[in-house]
GROMACS .gro file of C-alpha atoms in nm:
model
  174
    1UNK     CA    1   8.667   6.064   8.704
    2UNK     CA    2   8.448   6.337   8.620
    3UNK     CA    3   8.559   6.624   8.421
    4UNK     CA    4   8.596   6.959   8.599
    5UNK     CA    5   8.461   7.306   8.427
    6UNK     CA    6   8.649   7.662   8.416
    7UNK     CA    7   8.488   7.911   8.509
    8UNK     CA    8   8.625   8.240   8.584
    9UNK     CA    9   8.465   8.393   8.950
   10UNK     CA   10   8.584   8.733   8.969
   11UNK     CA   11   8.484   8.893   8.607
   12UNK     CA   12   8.230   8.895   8.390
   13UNK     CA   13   8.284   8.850   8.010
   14UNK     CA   14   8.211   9.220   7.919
   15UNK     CA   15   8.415   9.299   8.176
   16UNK     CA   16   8.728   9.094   8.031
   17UNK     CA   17   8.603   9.245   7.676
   18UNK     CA   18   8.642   9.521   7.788
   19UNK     CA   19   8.971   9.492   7.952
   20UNK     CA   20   9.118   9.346   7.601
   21UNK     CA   21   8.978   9.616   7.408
   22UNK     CA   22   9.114   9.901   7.602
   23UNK     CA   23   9.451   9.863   7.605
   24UNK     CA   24   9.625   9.905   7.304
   25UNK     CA   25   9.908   9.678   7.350
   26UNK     CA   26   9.636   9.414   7.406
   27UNK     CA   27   9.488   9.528   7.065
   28UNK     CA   28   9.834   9.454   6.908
   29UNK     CA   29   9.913   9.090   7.085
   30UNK     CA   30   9.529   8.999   6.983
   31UNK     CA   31   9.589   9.120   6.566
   32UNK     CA   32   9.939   9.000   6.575
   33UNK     CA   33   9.808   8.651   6.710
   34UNK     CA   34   9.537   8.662   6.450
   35UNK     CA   35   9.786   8.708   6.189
   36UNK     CA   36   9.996   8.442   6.342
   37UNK     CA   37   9.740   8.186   6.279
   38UNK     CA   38   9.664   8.337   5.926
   39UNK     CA   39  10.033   8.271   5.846
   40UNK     CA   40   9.942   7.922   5.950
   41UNK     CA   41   9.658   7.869   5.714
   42UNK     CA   42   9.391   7.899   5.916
   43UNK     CA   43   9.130   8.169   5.689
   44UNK     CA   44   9.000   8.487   5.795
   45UNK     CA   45   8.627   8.346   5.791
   46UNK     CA   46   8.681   8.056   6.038
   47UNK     CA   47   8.847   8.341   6.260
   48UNK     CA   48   8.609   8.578   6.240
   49UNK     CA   49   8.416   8.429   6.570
   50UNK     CA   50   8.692   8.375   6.788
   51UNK     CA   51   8.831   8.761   6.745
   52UNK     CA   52   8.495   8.866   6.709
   53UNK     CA   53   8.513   9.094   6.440
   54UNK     CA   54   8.478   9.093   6.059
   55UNK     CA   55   8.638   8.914   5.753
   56UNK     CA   56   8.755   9.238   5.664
   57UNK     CA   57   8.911   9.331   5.974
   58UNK     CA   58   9.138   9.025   5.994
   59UNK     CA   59   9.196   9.120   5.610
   60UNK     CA   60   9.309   9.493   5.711
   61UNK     CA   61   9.535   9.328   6.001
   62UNK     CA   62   9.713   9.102   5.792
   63UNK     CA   63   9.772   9.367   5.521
   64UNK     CA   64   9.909   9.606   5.775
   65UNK     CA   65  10.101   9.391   5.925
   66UNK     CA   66  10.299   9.342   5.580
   67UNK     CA   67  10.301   9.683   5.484
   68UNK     CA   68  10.428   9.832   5.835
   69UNK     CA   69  10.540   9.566   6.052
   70UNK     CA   70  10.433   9.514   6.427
   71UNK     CA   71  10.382   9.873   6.485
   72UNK     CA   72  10.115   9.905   6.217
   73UNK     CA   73   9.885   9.705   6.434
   74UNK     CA   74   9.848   9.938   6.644
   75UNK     CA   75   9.560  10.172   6.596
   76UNK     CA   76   9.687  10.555   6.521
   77UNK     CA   77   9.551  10.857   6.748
   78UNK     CA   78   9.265  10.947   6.534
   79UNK     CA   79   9.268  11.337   6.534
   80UNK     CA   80   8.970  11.546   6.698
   81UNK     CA   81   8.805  11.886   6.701
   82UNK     CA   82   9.074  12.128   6.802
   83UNK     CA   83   9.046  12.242   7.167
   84UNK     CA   84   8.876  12.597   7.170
   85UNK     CA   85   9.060  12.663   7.531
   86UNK     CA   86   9.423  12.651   7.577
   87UNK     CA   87   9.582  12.438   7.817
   88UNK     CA   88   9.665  12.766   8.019
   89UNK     CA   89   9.296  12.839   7.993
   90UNK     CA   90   9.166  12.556   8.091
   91UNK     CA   91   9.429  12.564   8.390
   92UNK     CA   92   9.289  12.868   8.464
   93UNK     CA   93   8.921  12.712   8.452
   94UNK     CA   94   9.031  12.518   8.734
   95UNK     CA   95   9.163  12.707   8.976
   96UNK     CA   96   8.862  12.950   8.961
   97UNK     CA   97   8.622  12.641   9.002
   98UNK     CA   98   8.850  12.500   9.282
   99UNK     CA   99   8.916  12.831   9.473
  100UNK     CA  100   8.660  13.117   9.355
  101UNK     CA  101   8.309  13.131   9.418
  102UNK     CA  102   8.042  13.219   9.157
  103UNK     CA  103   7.931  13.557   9.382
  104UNK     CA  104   8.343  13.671   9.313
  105UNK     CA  105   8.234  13.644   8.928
  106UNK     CA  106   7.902  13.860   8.978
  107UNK     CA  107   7.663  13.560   8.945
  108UNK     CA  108   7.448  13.511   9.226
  109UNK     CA  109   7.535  13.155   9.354
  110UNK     CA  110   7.728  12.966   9.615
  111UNK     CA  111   7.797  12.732   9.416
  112UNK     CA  112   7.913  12.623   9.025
  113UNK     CA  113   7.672  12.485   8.826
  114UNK     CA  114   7.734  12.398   8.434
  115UNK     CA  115   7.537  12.662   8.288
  116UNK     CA  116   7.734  12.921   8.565
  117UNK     CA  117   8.043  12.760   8.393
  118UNK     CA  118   7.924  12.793   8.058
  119UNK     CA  119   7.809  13.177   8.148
  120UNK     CA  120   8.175  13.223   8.268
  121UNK     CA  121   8.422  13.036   7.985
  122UNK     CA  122   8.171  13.272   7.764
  123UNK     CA  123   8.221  13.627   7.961
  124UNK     CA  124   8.587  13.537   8.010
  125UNK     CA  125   8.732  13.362   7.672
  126UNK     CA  126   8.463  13.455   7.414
  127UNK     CA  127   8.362  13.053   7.370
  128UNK     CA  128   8.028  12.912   7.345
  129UNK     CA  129   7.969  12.570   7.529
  130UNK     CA  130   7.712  12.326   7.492
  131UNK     CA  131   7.603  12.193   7.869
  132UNK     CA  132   7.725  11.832   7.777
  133UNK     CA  133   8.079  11.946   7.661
  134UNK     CA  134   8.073  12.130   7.990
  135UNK     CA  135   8.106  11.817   8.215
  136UNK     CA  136   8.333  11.653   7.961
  137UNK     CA  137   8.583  11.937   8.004
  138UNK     CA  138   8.512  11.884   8.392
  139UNK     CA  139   8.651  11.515   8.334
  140UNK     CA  140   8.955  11.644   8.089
  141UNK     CA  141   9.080  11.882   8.447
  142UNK     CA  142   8.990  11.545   8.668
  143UNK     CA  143   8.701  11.776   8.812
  144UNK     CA  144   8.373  11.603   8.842
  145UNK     CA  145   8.022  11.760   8.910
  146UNK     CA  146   7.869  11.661   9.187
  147UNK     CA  147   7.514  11.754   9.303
  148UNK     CA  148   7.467  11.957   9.614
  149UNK     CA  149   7.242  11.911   9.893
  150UNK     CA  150   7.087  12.230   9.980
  151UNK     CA  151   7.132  12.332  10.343
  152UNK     CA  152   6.915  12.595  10.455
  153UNK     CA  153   6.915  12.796  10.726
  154UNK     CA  154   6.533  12.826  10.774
  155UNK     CA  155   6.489  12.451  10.665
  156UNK     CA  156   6.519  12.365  11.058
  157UNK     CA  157   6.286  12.650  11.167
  158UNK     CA  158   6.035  12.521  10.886
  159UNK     CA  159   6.041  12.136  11.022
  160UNK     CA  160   5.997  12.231  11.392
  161UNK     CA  161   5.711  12.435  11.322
  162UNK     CA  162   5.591  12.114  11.078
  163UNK     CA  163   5.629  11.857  11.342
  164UNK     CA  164   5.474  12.102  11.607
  165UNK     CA  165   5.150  12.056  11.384
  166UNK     CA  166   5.137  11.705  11.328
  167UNK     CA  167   4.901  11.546  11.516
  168UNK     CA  168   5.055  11.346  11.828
  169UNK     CA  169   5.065  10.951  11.845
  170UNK     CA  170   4.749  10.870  12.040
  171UNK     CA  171   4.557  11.148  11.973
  172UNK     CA  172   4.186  11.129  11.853
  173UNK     CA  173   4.095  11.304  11.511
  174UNK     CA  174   3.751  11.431  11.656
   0.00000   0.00000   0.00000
């Protein structure tokens, strides 16, 4: 009888990696587990390749784990910059990019750009953006930027009057 392998078919390993990693109640089953086999006498060195992380990780897991119980395996919200814009503000941000055009803000445009943006959050709440923050507070409002195709009215005229002076098939180049 021969011997069969596993082999998973719809993910890739980075892809399950990555699936462990981002959930936090994942994060807590997988530290809780490797304190589980700690607690069985297995050392933090021979599991250092199966959870792949450090010596010292397993270490910190264990020790929170007796100073704080179950919930101390869980990682805590690690504090950021404070938001410039208020919530209000950045409501507001939104319904100007979703109904307003730029001309209605005296910029000559038809359509938002991220500098226009930055131009406007700067005229209208006294805040300095950098371009990338921009599009990250476009993802924060579940806005994304997407890239226009230009449509202009005298693009037509332009590529009748091109293909009028291409030569035609058959033609000799004298």
């Amino acid at each position: 009888m021969s011997k069969v392998a596993l082999k998973i078919e719809h993910y890739t390993s980075e892809e399950l990696r990555s699936l462990l990693r981002k959930d936090e109640k994942y994060q807590q089953a997988i530290r809780l587990y490797a304190c589980y086999q700690v607690s069985l006498g297995k050392r933090p060195q021979e599991l250092e390749s199966i959870y792949e992380t450090s010596f010292k990780s397993i270490c910190n897991w264990v020790n929170r784990l007796n100073e704080g119980g179950i919930e101390a395996l869980i990682d805590k919200v690690k504090p950021g910059r404070n938001n410039r814009l208020t919530n209000d503000e950045l409501q507001s941000i939104k319904a100007v990019l979703l109904n307003k055009q730029p001309d209605d803000y005296g910029f000559n445009s038809a359509t938002w750009t991220g500098p226009l943006l930055i131009e406007l959050i700067r005229k209208e709440y006294q805040v300095e953006y950098k371009k990338a923050q921009i599009y990250n507070i476009l993802k924060k409002l579940g806005l994304t930027f997407q890239k226009g195709k230009g449509l202009y009215p005298e693009a037509q005229d332009r590529e009748e009057k091109v293909n009028a002076l291409k030569k035609t098939p058959g033609g000799s180049a004298s």
